[in-house]
Each structure stands twice: as structure tokens, then as C-alpha cells.
Amino acid sequence: MWNAFPSFIGTAQHDAHELLIALLGGLHSHTHPRVFVHGGASPRFTPRGHSLCDCAVHQHFSGVLRSELACGGCGEASHKFDPFLDVSLSLDDGEKRDGKDRGDQSSEMSITLQSLLREFAAEEELGGVNQVYCIRCSKYQPNYKSLNLHTLPNVLVFHIRRLDFYRQQKLMQNVEFPLTGLNMRPFTSVGIDEVSDRKKGDSKSTVPGRPEADQSEDVYDLVAVVNHHGESVNGGHYTSYVRDELSQVSSPTSTKQQQWVLFDDVEVKIVAADEVKNSQAYLLCYVRRNPFIAVAA
């Protein structure tokens, strides 16, 4: 570990999110040593952000973000695609969307993972001095900027940005998150475009080969949670919950029973699902219910 990541040498405090990104990059570099460059491996991507790397990291953790800039006059939109390995969600955005006081740091305040995702994908209007010149309209027009999930990976990791280094404080709000059945379709570019088309009365809301009623490929189940304990942004303690599946071989048809296991330094024990749901999550790891390997396009 230390040989691969010298920055983690010593007894200083380190961030779990930074460790995750370092581990994913290290695993890729280890499996593809010939494409290693200074600072980490650099896999190739298509113009639409899809990874051309066949390593396990990019096949299962790599998704694509779509940034859109649309003219408020004619609706003409330009897009840019970028790869991602995890999605960082701001707690401040969730508070703003829920109409709650951003100055209240009470641990009793609770918002949802879905509200954070809605704010992540929300449109931002660029008006006034921020208007953009539209070639089609031949004049400056208000524009709408948005960022959403274009292609989802099999393993979807959310980073809840609790540590505010600018204000030197930790955001203590609880985030409600589902253990099973997280439907990501409303937060994807396909789902957002469908809703937008229906509002305009456009009959093209159904995407060929992907019926509106078929959302199985966008459903995720939680498999792990990483928690940060403490109120300081410069220190604290990390624990994790991991979902374990036990095969029941006593019955003729083998079934699986799920349980949650707490990892807290040397302490490892089985805990109730309610304890996981009430934890102060820092990282959430979801797995696609019906995983597949996407074909780059």
C-alpha cells in the first residue's frame, strides 16, 4: 500500500474518499502496467466518455457524465461527456432544495439521497450578463446549464460531501438512503429528457430499445456504507457497514439471506438493518441489480 501510494505513509489523518480513488487508480495501474504514466494510469475514452479500458475498475466503476448547455430561446443544446468513478453530492444543495436553513447544523435535520440527486441534476439558468450568444438565434439568449448521469456503472459510489474545508466544519445532517430498490432513471440523461419531452408535448419521449416501463437496468441495491465519526474536518474515525449474503443450503432450492456486518477497527459484528439506515453516511456503494458490461460507443 505505502509503496504504491507514498502520500499515505505515516500516522497523519487521511480521507476515505481519497483512499478509494487511490485504490481504484492503483488497481487499474497494477492490471495495466504498460500504460502507467506519472501520477497514475491514463485509460483511453471515447468522445462520449466511455472507457476503452478492459480492467475490472473501468468495466464496473466507470460511468459517464453529460453536461448540457441549452438555449432558452430556440432550445438548441450542446453536450460534453466526461467519465467518472464516483459521484460527489453536496449537502448544502440538498438543504437548499428541501427549503431548510443552511445555517442549522443540527443532527436532527434529515434529507434524502434522492433530494441530493435532484439538486445534482437541476438546471441552472444563465441570464443577465451570463447570457450566451446563440448562432441559431443570432443574438445573446438566456441559457440553461445542467449536469446529469448519462451512463451508469455497475458499481455506483456516492460521496456525501460532509467535510467543508473552506468553512472548516463538518456537516452533520442525516441523509436518508434506501437499502434496496434505488431507481436511478429519473436522474439520468434519458430519464430527464423523457420528462422534458413530455412537458413540451413531444411524442418522442420513448427511447428506441428502452421502453419507458422497463427500468430494471437502473435499479440499484446498497452493499456498503462508510461512516465518518467526529466533528472535525481534520480528523475523526471511520467505520463501515457491509452487506453479507449467506446461502441457505438446507432447502432444496438454495436461497440467500442478507445481513449487515459492522467493521469498526478490530470489532466485527452483525447489526440490524435499521442501524445501517440511521448511520451518518460518508460513502454509499450501490450495485446494479442486473449488472452488465456496457459497450463503448
Short mmCIF file of C-alpha atoms in Angstrom, two decimals:
data_model
loop_
_atom_site.label_atom_id
_atom_site.label_comp_id
_atom_site.label_asym_id
_atom_site.label_seq_id
_atom_site.Cartn_x
_atom_site.Cartn_y
_atom_site.Cartn_z
CA MET A 1 0.00 0.00 0.00
CA TRP A 2 2.64 2.52 1.05
CA ASN A 3 4.90 1.56 -1.86
CA ALA A 4 2.10 2.36 -4.30
CA PHE A 5 0.84 5.49 -2.50
CA PRO A 6 3.65 7.30 -0.64
CA SER A 7 1.27 10.11 0.36
CA PHE A 8 -0.43 7.71 2.78
CA ILE A 9 2.80 6.95 4.67
CA GLY A 10 2.81 7.97 8.31
CA THR A 11 0.23 8.47 11.02
CA ALA A 12 -1.49 11.57 9.63
CA GLN A 13 -5.25 11.57 9.10
CA HIS A 14 -6.41 10.67 5.58
CA ASP A 15 -9.75 10.91 3.84
CA ALA A 16 -11.65 7.70 2.99
CA HIS A 17 -12.79 9.16 -0.33
CA GLU A 18 -9.20 9.95 -1.32
CA LEU A 19 -8.22 6.40 -0.37
CA LEU A 20 -11.00 4.96 -2.54
CA ILE A 21 -9.88 6.93 -5.61
CA ALA A 22 -6.25 5.98 -4.95
CA LEU A 23 -7.15 2.29 -4.65
CA LEU A 24 -9.17 2.28 -7.86
CA GLY A 25 -6.35 4.02 -9.72
CA GLY A 26 -3.83 1.64 -8.21
CA LEU A 27 -5.82 -1.44 -9.22
CA HIS A 28 -6.05 -0.14 -12.77
CA SER A 29 -2.31 0.61 -12.86
CA HIS A 30 -1.49 -2.84 -11.49
CA THR A 31 -3.51 -4.61 -14.17
CA HIS A 32 -2.26 -2.31 -16.96
CA PRO A 33 1.38 -1.52 -16.10
CA ARG A 34 2.33 -0.69 -19.70
CA VAL A 35 0.01 2.32 -19.84
CA PHE A 36 1.17 3.70 -16.50
CA VAL A 37 2.04 7.39 -16.60
CA HIS A 38 3.30 9.75 -13.91
CA GLY A 39 0.53 10.30 -11.39
CA GLY A 40 -1.42 7.18 -12.34
CA ALA A 41 -2.68 5.21 -15.30
CA SER A 42 -4.44 7.07 -18.08
CA PRO A 43 -7.03 4.86 -19.81
CA ARG A 44 -8.42 5.98 -23.15
CA PHE A 45 -12.00 7.17 -23.51
CA THR A 46 -14.30 7.65 -26.47
CA PRO A 47 -15.53 11.17 -27.34
CA ARG A 48 -18.73 10.31 -25.45
CA GLY A 49 -16.82 9.44 -22.28
CA HIS A 50 -16.98 5.63 -22.41
CA SER A 51 -13.86 3.84 -21.22
CA LEU A 52 -11.93 1.69 -23.68
CA CYS A 53 -10.09 0.02 -20.80
CA ASP A 54 -10.98 -3.62 -20.13
CA CYS A 55 -9.81 -3.68 -16.50
CA ALA A 56 -12.33 -4.52 -13.76
CA VAL A 57 -12.20 -0.97 -12.36
CA HIS A 58 -13.35 0.76 -15.54
CA GLN A 59 -15.69 -2.03 -16.61
CA HIS A 60 -17.65 -1.83 -13.35
CA PHE A 61 -16.96 1.56 -11.69
CA SER A 62 -16.71 3.88 -14.71
CA GLY A 63 -19.76 5.89 -15.78
CA VAL A 64 -20.32 8.94 -17.97
CA LEU A 65 -21.50 12.45 -17.04
CA ARG A 66 -23.28 14.64 -19.57
CA SER A 67 -23.04 18.42 -19.25
CA GLU A 68 -25.61 20.33 -21.29
CA LEU A 69 -25.91 23.97 -22.30
CA ALA A 70 -29.28 24.74 -23.89
CA CYS A 71 -30.50 27.98 -25.43
CA GLY A 72 -33.59 29.37 -23.71
CA GLY A 73 -34.86 30.77 -27.00
CA CYS A 74 -34.64 28.01 -29.60
CA GLY A 75 -33.75 25.06 -27.37
CA GLU A 76 -30.57 24.23 -29.28
CA ALA A 77 -28.27 22.30 -26.93
CA SER A 78 -24.60 21.38 -26.87
CA HIS A 79 -23.24 18.46 -24.86
CA LYS A 80 -19.96 17.40 -23.35
CA PHE A 81 -19.27 13.93 -21.95
CA ASP A 82 -16.83 13.10 -19.15
CA PRO A 83 -16.04 9.84 -17.32
CA PHE A 84 -16.45 9.41 -13.56
CA LEU A 85 -15.67 6.76 -10.94
CA ASP A 86 -17.86 8.22 -8.19
CA VAL A 87 -20.49 10.94 -7.75
CA SER A 88 -19.93 13.70 -5.18
CA LEU A 89 -23.13 15.17 -3.72
CA SER A 90 -23.27 18.43 -1.78
CA LEU A 91 -25.26 18.51 1.45
CA ASP A 92 -25.74 22.27 1.04
CA ASP A 93 -27.56 21.63 -2.24
CA GLY A 94 -29.89 19.15 -0.56
CA GLU A 95 -30.75 21.62 2.18
CA LYS A 96 -31.46 24.34 -0.37
CA ARG A 97 -33.75 22.07 -2.39
CA ASP A 98 -35.67 21.00 0.72
CA GLY A 99 -36.07 24.63 1.82
CA LYS A 100 -34.14 24.16 5.03
CA ASP A 101 -31.89 26.59 6.84
CA ARG A 102 -28.34 26.06 5.63
CA GLY A 103 -27.00 27.56 8.82
CA ASP A 104 -28.64 24.95 11.03
CA GLN A 105 -26.16 22.14 11.60
CA SER A 106 -28.48 20.11 13.83
CA SER A 107 -28.01 16.38 13.56
CA GLU A 108 -31.81 16.06 13.74
CA MET A 109 -32.14 17.53 10.26
CA SER A 110 -32.72 14.81 7.69
CA ILE A 111 -32.64 14.94 3.90
CA THR A 112 -32.77 12.18 1.31
CA LEU A 113 -30.32 10.78 -1.18
CA GLN A 114 -32.92 11.42 -3.89
CA SER A 115 -33.11 15.13 -3.00
CA LEU A 116 -29.33 15.39 -3.33
CA LEU A 117 -29.53 13.71 -6.73
CA ARG A 118 -32.33 16.02 -7.86
CA GLU A 119 -30.24 19.05 -6.99
CA PHE A 120 -27.19 17.49 -8.67
CA ALA A 121 -29.16 17.22 -11.93
CA ALA A 122 -31.06 20.52 -11.55
CA GLU A 123 -30.86 23.14 -14.29
CA GLU A 124 -29.12 26.45 -13.64
CA GLU A 125 -30.29 29.48 -15.58
CA LEU A 126 -27.62 31.71 -17.10
CA GLY A 127 -29.21 35.11 -17.59
CA GLY A 128 -28.26 38.77 -17.49
CA VAL A 129 -24.53 39.27 -18.01
CA ASN A 130 -24.13 35.48 -18.23
CA GLN A 131 -26.23 35.13 -21.38
CA VAL A 132 -24.64 33.11 -24.18
CA TYR A 133 -24.60 34.05 -27.86
CA CYS A 134 -26.73 31.63 -29.89
CA ILE A 135 -25.74 31.23 -33.54
CA ARG A 136 -29.17 29.87 -34.39
CA CYS A 137 -30.98 32.84 -32.82
CA SER A 138 -28.25 35.31 -33.92
CA LYS A 139 -28.30 37.04 -30.54
CA TYR A 140 -27.49 36.62 -26.86
CA GLN A 141 -30.01 34.43 -25.07
CA PRO A 142 -30.56 33.09 -21.56
CA ASN A 143 -29.17 29.57 -21.37
CA TYR A 144 -29.78 26.59 -19.12
CA LYS A 145 -26.84 24.61 -17.80
CA SER A 146 -27.18 21.13 -16.31
CA LEU A 147 -25.08 18.12 -15.35
CA ASN A 148 -26.56 14.64 -15.22
CA LEU A 149 -25.67 10.97 -15.32
CA HIS A 150 -25.53 9.75 -18.91
CA THR A 151 -24.26 6.19 -18.46
CA LEU A 152 -24.46 4.37 -15.12
CA PRO A 153 -21.79 1.91 -13.96
CA ASN A 154 -22.48 -1.45 -12.36
CA VAL A 155 -20.98 -0.19 -9.09
CA LEU A 156 -22.27 3.29 -8.24
CA VAL A 157 -20.43 5.11 -5.43
CA PHE A 158 -21.83 8.29 -3.86
CA HIS A 159 -19.58 10.63 -1.91
CA ILE A 160 -21.59 12.73 0.57
CA ARG A 161 -19.55 15.91 0.95
CA ARG A 162 -19.74 16.34 4.72
CA LEU A 163 -16.29 17.83 5.20
CA ASP A 164 -16.38 21.54 4.38
CA PHE A 165 -12.70 22.50 4.37
CA TYR A 166 -13.44 26.09 3.30
CA ARG A 167 -15.55 26.78 6.40
CA GLN A 168 -13.60 24.24 8.47
CA GLN A 169 -16.69 22.42 9.68
CA LYS A 170 -18.36 19.07 9.23
CA LEU A 171 -21.97 18.99 8.02
CA MET A 172 -23.81 16.74 10.48
CA GLN A 173 -27.18 16.32 8.75
CA ASN A 174 -28.55 12.82 8.39
CA VAL A 175 -29.15 11.57 4.86
CA GLU A 176 -31.94 9.05 4.34
CA PHE A 177 -30.98 6.42 1.77
CA PRO A 178 -32.69 3.22 0.58
CA LEU A 179 -31.13 -0.16 1.30
CA THR A 180 -32.74 -1.68 -1.78
CA GLY A 181 -34.51 -0.56 -4.94
CA LEU A 182 -32.82 2.78 -5.64
CA ASN A 183 -34.26 3.83 -9.01
CA MET A 184 -31.68 5.97 -10.79
CA ARG A 185 -33.62 6.52 -14.01
CA PRO A 186 -35.10 9.94 -13.01
CA PHE A 187 -31.54 11.26 -12.55
CA THR A 188 -30.11 10.01 -15.86
CA SER A 189 -29.99 12.00 -19.09
CA VAL A 190 -32.50 9.55 -20.61
CA GLY A 191 -34.98 9.97 -17.76
CA ILE A 192 -34.56 13.75 -17.63
CA ASP A 193 -35.01 14.08 -21.41
CA GLU A 194 -38.17 11.97 -21.24
CA VAL A 195 -39.74 14.27 -18.67
CA SER A 196 -38.67 17.36 -20.61
CA ASP A 197 -40.15 15.98 -23.84
CA ARG A 198 -43.46 15.15 -22.18
CA LYS A 199 -43.73 18.69 -20.79
CA LYS A 200 -43.37 20.00 -24.33
CA GLY A 201 -45.91 17.53 -25.68
CA ASP A 202 -43.22 15.75 -27.67
CA SER A 203 -44.17 12.21 -28.68
CA LYS A 204 -40.50 11.14 -28.91
CA SER A 205 -40.16 10.55 -25.18
CA THR A 206 -39.77 6.79 -25.59
CA VAL A 207 -36.21 5.84 -26.41
CA PRO A 208 -35.88 3.05 -29.02
CA GLY A 209 -34.87 -0.24 -27.44
CA ARG A 210 -35.56 1.04 -23.93
CA PRO A 211 -39.31 1.16 -23.12
CA GLU A 212 -40.41 3.64 -20.50
CA ALA A 213 -41.80 0.90 -18.27
CA ASP A 214 -38.54 -1.08 -18.31
CA GLN A 215 -36.39 0.45 -15.58
CA SER A 216 -34.73 -2.74 -14.30
CA GLU A 217 -31.28 -1.75 -15.53
CA ASP A 218 -31.43 1.46 -13.49
CA VAL A 219 -32.29 -0.17 -10.13
CA TYR A 220 -29.55 -0.45 -7.50
CA ASP A 221 -29.15 -2.10 -4.10
CA LEU A 222 -26.88 -0.93 -1.30
CA VAL A 223 -23.88 -3.15 -0.48
CA ALA A 224 -21.65 -0.94 1.70
CA VAL A 225 -21.62 2.27 3.76
CA VAL A 226 -18.60 4.17 5.08
CA ASN A 227 -19.23 6.50 8.03
CA HIS A 228 -17.15 9.37 9.36
CA HIS A 229 -17.33 9.90 13.13
CA GLY A 230 -16.34 13.15 14.81
CA GLU A 231 -16.99 16.84 14.20
CA SER A 232 -13.59 17.90 12.86
CA VAL A 233 -12.66 18.07 9.18
CA ASN A 234 -9.03 17.35 10.07
CA GLY A 235 -9.58 14.11 11.95
CA GLY A 236 -12.09 11.54 13.09
CA HIS A 237 -12.80 7.84 12.87
CA TYR A 238 -14.13 5.71 10.01
CA THR A 239 -16.37 2.66 10.29
CA SER A 240 -18.17 0.67 7.61
CA TYR A 241 -21.23 -1.50 7.13
CA VAL A 242 -21.06 -4.27 4.53
CA ARG A 243 -23.95 -6.38 3.29
CA ASP A 244 -23.31 -10.11 3.54
CA GLU A 245 -25.30 -12.81 1.81
CA LEU A 246 -25.49 -16.25 3.41
CA SER A 247 -26.51 -19.18 1.23
CA GLN A 248 -29.15 -21.39 2.80
CA VAL A 249 -28.23 -24.87 1.56
CA SER A 250 -30.69 -26.69 3.80
CA SER A 251 -33.60 -26.09 1.42
CA PRO A 252 -33.95 -27.83 -1.96
CA THR A 253 -33.77 -24.50 -3.74
CA SER A 254 -30.82 -22.52 -2.45
CA THR A 255 -31.79 -19.04 -1.26
CA LYS A 256 -29.77 -16.18 0.15
CA GLN A 257 -30.34 -14.40 3.43
CA GLN A 258 -28.94 -10.90 3.73
CA GLN A 259 -27.37 -9.45 6.84
CA TRP A 260 -25.30 -6.38 7.64
CA VAL A 261 -21.88 -6.51 9.27
CA LEU A 262 -20.20 -3.62 11.11
CA PHE A 263 -16.42 -3.18 10.73
CA ASP A 264 -15.02 -0.90 13.45
CA ASP A 265 -11.25 -1.45 13.77
CA VAL A 266 -10.92 -4.85 15.46
CA GLU A 267 -14.64 -5.08 16.23
CA VAL A 268 -16.68 -7.03 13.67
CA LYS A 269 -20.30 -7.85 14.42
CA ILE A 270 -23.69 -8.37 12.81
CA VAL A 271 -26.06 -5.41 13.14
CA ALA A 272 -29.69 -4.67 12.33
CA ALA A 273 -30.63 -3.02 9.05
CA ASP A 274 -32.14 -0.08 10.97
CA GLU A 275 -28.71 0.75 12.38
CA VAL A 276 -27.35 1.00 8.84
CA LYS A 277 -30.24 3.22 7.72
CA ASN A 278 -29.70 5.59 10.66
CA SER A 279 -25.94 5.90 10.18
CA GLN A 280 -24.26 9.15 9.15
CA ALA A 281 -23.09 8.03 5.72
CA TYR A 282 -19.99 9.47 4.07
CA LEU A 283 -19.67 6.97 1.20
CA LEU A 284 -22.51 4.87 -0.21
CA CYS A 285 -21.78 1.95 -2.50
CA TYR A 286 -24.64 0.62 -4.64
CA VAL A 287 -24.59 -2.29 -7.11
CA ARG A 288 -26.81 -2.58 -10.16
CA ARG A 289 -29.44 -5.25 -9.59
CA ASN A 290 -28.94 -6.61 -13.12
CA PRO A 291 -25.26 -5.90 -13.90
CA PHE A 292 -23.90 -5.91 -17.43
CA ILE A 293 -20.85 -4.72 -19.35
CA ALA A 294 -21.66 -1.66 -21.44
CA VAL A 295 -20.35 -1.44 -24.99
CA ALA A 296 -18.40 1.73 -25.72
CA ALA A 297 -19.94 3.97 -28.36
#
